[in-house]
């Protein structure tokens, strides 16, 4: 059983780093990604780029993303994981996000190995909440 299904079936919370690493804030998701946000044309394939570096290059630092230390990745990836952690902790403490559902996921992934649940917008946070 895949982690998202296991969590949903057992009333658990999932903080899905892999899903966060696969999608940019605009909702573009990449199937073959390394944890540094480099993406490839297939398993063990050719490097095509780095979605986080590309996104950072076309957006405003200090407004759209914040420079920070990220040991083996890009600042944007660290930002998104921090936002996801905040969402998780706030939601677990009773904060109501106002979302239409309880997934905390504002996007989807076309890769079934990464969960693949449907959502809107942009793959921002992949945390599954069951009440």
mmCIF file of N, CA and C in Angstrom, residues 42-108:
data_model
loop_
_atom_site.group_PDB
_atom_site.id
_atom_site.type_symbol
_atom_site.label_atom_id
_atom_site.label_comp_id
_atom_site.label_asym_id
_atom_site.label_seq_id
_atom_site.Cartn_x
_atom_site.Cartn_y
_atom_site.Cartn_z
ATOM 1 N N UNK A 42 13.989 10.650 -17.634
ATOM 2 C CA UNK A 42 13.558 9.308 -17.243
ATOM 3 C C UNK A 42 14.424 8.803 -16.109
ATOM 4 N N UNK A 43 14.123 7.624 -15.587
ATOM 5 C CA UNK A 43 14.952 7.057 -14.518
ATOM 6 C C UNK A 43 16.390 6.870 -15.008
ATOM 7 N N UNK A 44 17.333 7.458 -14.311
ATOM 8 C CA UNK A 44 18.730 7.385 -14.713
ATOM 9 C C UNK A 44 19.015 8.111 -16.011
ATOM 10 N N UNK A 45 18.090 8.984 -16.404
ATOM 11 C CA UNK A 45 18.178 9.655 -17.699
ATOM 12 C C UNK A 45 19.023 10.911 -17.695
ATOM 13 N N UNK A 46 18.886 11.653 -18.767
ATOM 14 C CA UNK A 46 19.639 12.886 -18.970
ATOM 15 C C UNK A 46 19.052 14.037 -18.167
ATOM 16 N N UNK A 47 19.932 14.844 -17.593
ATOM 17 C CA UNK A 47 19.521 16.037 -16.858
ATOM 18 C C UNK A 47 18.904 17.035 -17.826
ATOM 19 N N UNK A 48 17.701 17.513 -17.504
ATOM 20 C CA UNK A 48 17.019 18.504 -18.335
ATOM 21 C C UNK A 48 17.081 19.902 -17.730
ATOM 22 N N UNK A 49 17.205 19.994 -16.400
ATOM 23 C CA UNK A 49 17.241 21.289 -15.741
ATOM 24 C C UNK A 49 17.005 21.152 -14.253
ATOM 25 N N UNK A 50 16.779 22.272 -13.612
ATOM 26 C CA UNK A 50 16.460 22.314 -12.189
ATOM 27 C C UNK A 50 15.271 23.247 -12.038
ATOM 28 N N UNK A 51 14.091 22.680 -11.731
ATOM 29 C CA UNK A 51 12.882 23.492 -11.727
ATOM 30 C C UNK A 51 12.933 24.619 -10.704
ATOM 31 N N UNK A 52 13.534 24.382 -9.553
ATOM 32 C CA UNK A 52 13.571 25.424 -8.514
ATOM 33 C C UNK A 52 14.477 26.580 -8.941
ATOM 34 N N UNK A 53 15.656 26.273 -9.462
ATOM 35 C CA UNK A 53 16.562 27.329 -9.929
ATOM 36 C C UNK A 53 15.923 28.118 -11.071
ATOM 37 N N UNK A 54 15.248 27.409 -11.984
ATOM 38 C CA UNK A 54 14.572 28.077 -13.099
ATOM 39 C C UNK A 54 13.462 28.993 -12.591
ATOM 40 N N UNK A 55 12.676 28.519 -11.615
ATOM 41 C CA UNK A 55 11.581 29.317 -11.067
ATOM 42 C C UNK A 55 12.139 30.534 -10.332
ATOM 43 N N UNK A 56 13.176 30.328 -9.532
ATOM 44 C CA UNK A 56 13.801 31.440 -8.808
ATOM 45 C C UNK A 56 14.312 32.494 -9.782
ATOM 46 N N UNK A 57 14.882 32.075 -10.901
ATOM 47 C CA UNK A 57 15.440 33.011 -11.891
ATOM 48 C C UNK A 57 14.377 33.880 -12.545
ATOM 49 N N UNK A 58 13.126 33.450 -12.525
ATOM 50 C CA UNK A 58 12.059 34.216 -13.170
ATOM 51 C C UNK A 58 11.107 34.871 -12.168
ATOM 52 N N UNK A 59 11.471 34.848 -10.893
ATOM 53 C CA UNK A 59 10.632 35.440 -9.850
ATOM 54 C C UNK A 59 11.489 36.294 -8.922
ATOM 55 N N UNK A 60 10.850 37.114 -8.129
ATOM 56 C CA UNK A 60 11.524 38.107 -7.311
ATOM 57 C C UNK A 60 11.920 37.560 -5.943
ATOM 58 N N UNK A 61 13.238 37.570 -5.685
ATOM 59 C CA UNK A 61 13.737 37.177 -4.364
ATOM 60 C C UNK A 61 13.254 38.193 -3.336
ATOM 61 N N UNK A 62 12.861 37.716 -2.169
ATOM 62 C CA UNK A 62 12.370 38.584 -1.105
ATOM 63 C C UNK A 62 10.892 38.893 -1.229
ATOM 64 N N UNK A 63 10.277 38.475 -2.339
ATOM 65 C CA UNK A 63 8.838 38.648 -2.548
ATOM 66 C C UNK A 63 8.200 37.285 -2.828
ATOM 67 N N UNK A 64 8.665 36.636 -3.895
ATOM 68 C CA UNK A 64 8.119 35.340 -4.299
ATOM 69 C C UNK A 64 8.812 34.163 -3.623
ATOM 70 N N UNK A 65 10.054 34.348 -3.247
ATOM 71 C CA UNK A 65 10.827 33.318 -2.567
ATOM 72 C C UNK A 65 11.906 34.011 -1.745
ATOM 73 N N UNK A 66 12.450 33.297 -0.772
ATOM 74 C CA UNK A 66 13.423 33.874 0.154
ATOM 75 C C UNK A 66 14.701 33.055 0.157
ATOM 76 N N UNK A 67 15.824 33.741 0.053
ATOM 77 C CA UNK A 67 17.121 33.084 0.072
ATOM 78 C C UNK A 67 17.394 32.529 1.472
ATOM 79 N N UNK A 68 17.783 31.292 1.537
ATOM 80 C CA UNK A 68 18.104 30.659 2.817
ATOM 81 C C UNK A 68 19.061 29.510 2.554
ATOM 82 N N UNK A 69 19.654 29.015 3.592
ATOM 83 C CA UNK A 69 20.552 27.879 3.470
ATOM 84 C C UNK A 69 19.734 26.606 3.274
ATOM 85 N N UNK A 70 20.090 25.855 2.266
ATOM 86 C CA UNK A 70 19.453 24.575 2.005
ATOM 87 C C UNK A 70 20.569 23.618 1.610
ATOM 88 N N UNK A 71 20.964 22.763 2.529
ATOM 89 C CA UNK A 71 22.189 21.966 2.437
ATOM 90 C C UNK A 71 22.392 21.275 1.089
ATOM 91 N N UNK A 72 21.381 20.696 0.508
ATOM 92 C CA UNK A 72 21.568 19.957 -0.738
ATOM 93 C C UNK A 72 20.484 20.270 -1.751
ATOM 94 N N UNK A 73 19.934 21.483 -1.677
ATOM 95 C CA UNK A 73 18.861 21.831 -2.589
ATOM 96 C C UNK A 73 18.853 23.333 -2.840
ATOM 97 N N UNK A 74 17.765 23.818 -3.379
ATOM 98 C CA UNK A 74 17.585 25.236 -3.672
ATOM 99 C C UNK A 74 16.780 25.905 -2.558
ATOM 100 N N UNK A 75 16.955 27.209 -2.421
ATOM 101 C CA UNK A 75 16.214 27.963 -1.403
ATOM 102 C C UNK A 75 14.709 27.783 -1.547
ATOM 103 N N UNK A 76 14.202 27.815 -2.774
ATOM 104 C CA UNK A 76 12.764 27.671 -2.995
ATOM 105 C C UNK A 76 12.238 26.359 -2.422
ATOM 106 N N UNK A 77 12.963 25.286 -2.598
ATOM 107 C CA UNK A 77 12.563 23.993 -2.055
ATOM 108 C C UNK A 77 12.501 24.063 -0.527
ATOM 109 N N UNK A 78 13.492 24.680 0.088
ATOM 110 C CA UNK A 78 13.491 24.837 1.546
ATOM 111 C C UNK A 78 12.327 25.717 1.994
ATOM 112 N N UNK A 79 12.043 26.798 1.253
ATOM 113 C CA UNK A 79 10.901 27.661 1.574
ATOM 114 C C UNK A 79 9.612 26.851 1.593
ATOM 115 N N UNK A 80 9.401 26.066 0.546
ATOM 116 C CA UNK A 80 8.158 25.307 0.404
ATOM 117 C C UNK A 80 8.014 24.251 1.498
ATOM 118 N N UNK A 81 9.113 23.630 1.882
ATOM 119 C CA UNK A 81 9.064 22.652 2.975
ATOM 120 C C UNK A 81 8.774 23.341 4.303
ATOM 121 N N UNK A 82 9.304 24.548 4.489
ATOM 122 C CA UNK A 82 9.007 25.314 5.706
ATOM 123 C C UNK A 82 7.534 25.707 5.746
ATOM 124 N N UNK A 83 6.988 26.158 4.609
ATOM 125 C CA UNK A 83 5.561 26.513 4.554
ATOM 126 C C UNK A 83 4.702 25.288 4.856
ATOM 127 N N UNK A 84 5.103 24.135 4.306
ATOM 128 C CA UNK A 84 4.354 22.901 4.546
ATOM 129 C C UNK A 84 4.398 22.517 6.023
ATOM 130 N N UNK A 85 5.563 22.681 6.659
ATOM 131 C CA UNK A 85 5.677 22.372 8.089
ATOM 132 C C UNK A 85 4.788 23.305 8.901
ATOM 133 N N UNK A 86 4.801 24.590 8.534
ATOM 134 C CA UNK A 86 3.927 25.544 9.241
ATOM 135 C C UNK A 86 2.478 25.119 9.079
ATOM 136 N N UNK A 87 2.031 24.804 7.870
ATOM 137 C CA UNK A 87 0.652 24.383 7.606
ATOM 138 C C UNK A 87 0.309 23.163 8.451
ATOM 139 N N UNK A 88 1.222 22.203 8.479
ATOM 140 C CA UNK A 88 1.008 20.989 9.255
ATOM 141 C C UNK A 88 0.812 21.303 10.730
ATOM 142 N N UNK A 89 1.740 22.030 11.321
ATOM 143 C CA UNK A 89 1.670 22.320 12.757
ATOM 144 C C UNK A 89 0.454 23.175 13.096
ATOM 145 N N UNK A 90 0.176 24.172 12.275
ATOM 146 C CA UNK A 90 -0.990 25.024 12.526
ATOM 147 C C UNK A 90 -2.281 24.217 12.431
ATOM 148 N N UNK A 91 -2.374 23.369 11.427
ATOM 149 C CA UNK A 91 -3.577 22.551 11.260
ATOM 150 C C UNK A 91 -3.752 21.551 12.395
ATOM 151 N N UNK A 92 -2.648 20.939 12.818
ATOM 152 C CA UNK A 92 -2.740 19.995 13.927
ATOM 153 C C UNK A 92 -3.142 20.675 15.230
ATOM 154 N N UNK A 93 -2.848 21.976 15.343
ATOM 155 C CA UNK A 93 -3.212 22.700 16.566
ATOM 156 C C UNK A 93 -4.620 23.286 16.503
ATOM 157 N N UNK A 94 -5.323 23.063 15.371
ATOM 158 C CA UNK A 94 -6.705 23.502 15.281
ATOM 159 C C UNK A 94 -6.974 24.613 14.295
ATOM 160 N N UNK A 95 -5.963 25.141 13.640
ATOM 161 C CA UNK A 95 -6.161 26.194 12.649
ATOM 162 C C UNK A 95 -7.013 25.687 11.502
ATOM 163 N N UNK A 96 -7.975 26.493 11.065
ATOM 164 C CA UNK A 96 -8.812 26.152 9.929
ATOM 165 C C UNK A 96 -8.284 26.911 8.724
ATOM 166 N N UNK A 97 -7.752 26.187 7.755
ATOM 167 C CA UNK A 97 -7.152 26.804 6.577
ATOM 168 C C UNK A 97 -8.177 27.443 5.667
ATOM 169 N N UNK A 98 -9.434 27.074 5.826
ATOM 170 C CA UNK A 98 -10.469 27.568 4.933
ATOM 171 C C UNK A 98 -10.506 26.800 3.624
ATOM 172 N N UNK A 99 -9.666 25.759 3.483
ATOM 173 C CA UNK A 99 -9.641 24.947 2.260
ATOM 174 C C UNK A 99 -10.933 24.166 2.137
ATOM 175 N N UNK A 100 -11.286 23.833 0.910
ATOM 176 C CA UNK A 100 -12.505 23.067 0.647
ATOM 177 C C UNK A 100 -12.398 21.609 1.057
ATOM 178 N N UNK A 101 -11.171 21.133 1.240
ATOM 179 C CA UNK A 101 -10.980 19.731 1.612
ATOM 180 C C UNK A 101 -9.970 19.652 2.743
ATOM 181 N N UNK A 102 -9.645 18.456 3.144
ATOM 182 C CA UNK A 102 -8.721 18.267 4.263
ATOM 183 C C UNK A 102 -7.343 17.788 3.833
ATOM 184 N N UNK A 103 -6.995 17.958 2.567
ATOM 185 C CA UNK A 103 -5.712 17.422 2.139
ATOM 186 C C UNK A 103 -4.563 18.372 2.398
ATOM 187 N N UNK A 104 -4.809 19.682 2.431
ATOM 188 C CA UNK A 104 -3.712 20.624 2.527
ATOM 189 C C UNK A 104 -2.927 20.670 1.232
ATOM 190 N N UNK A 105 -3.361 19.923 0.240
ATOM 191 C CA UNK A 105 -2.662 19.824 -1.040
ATOM 192 C C UNK A 105 -3.332 20.761 -2.017
ATOM 193 N N UNK A 106 -2.592 21.743 -2.512
ATOM 194 C CA UNK A 106 -3.179 22.676 -3.459
ATOM 195 C C UNK A 106 -2.849 22.298 -4.884
ATOM 196 N N UNK A 107 -2.457 21.057 -5.105
ATOM 197 C CA UNK A 107 -2.125 20.654 -6.459
ATOM 198 C C UNK A 107 -2.207 19.165 -6.633
ATOM 199 N N UNK A 108 -1.718 18.708 -7.767
ATOM 200 C CA UNK A 108 -1.759 17.290 -8.049
ATOM 201 C C UNK A 108 -0.441 16.855 -8.654
#
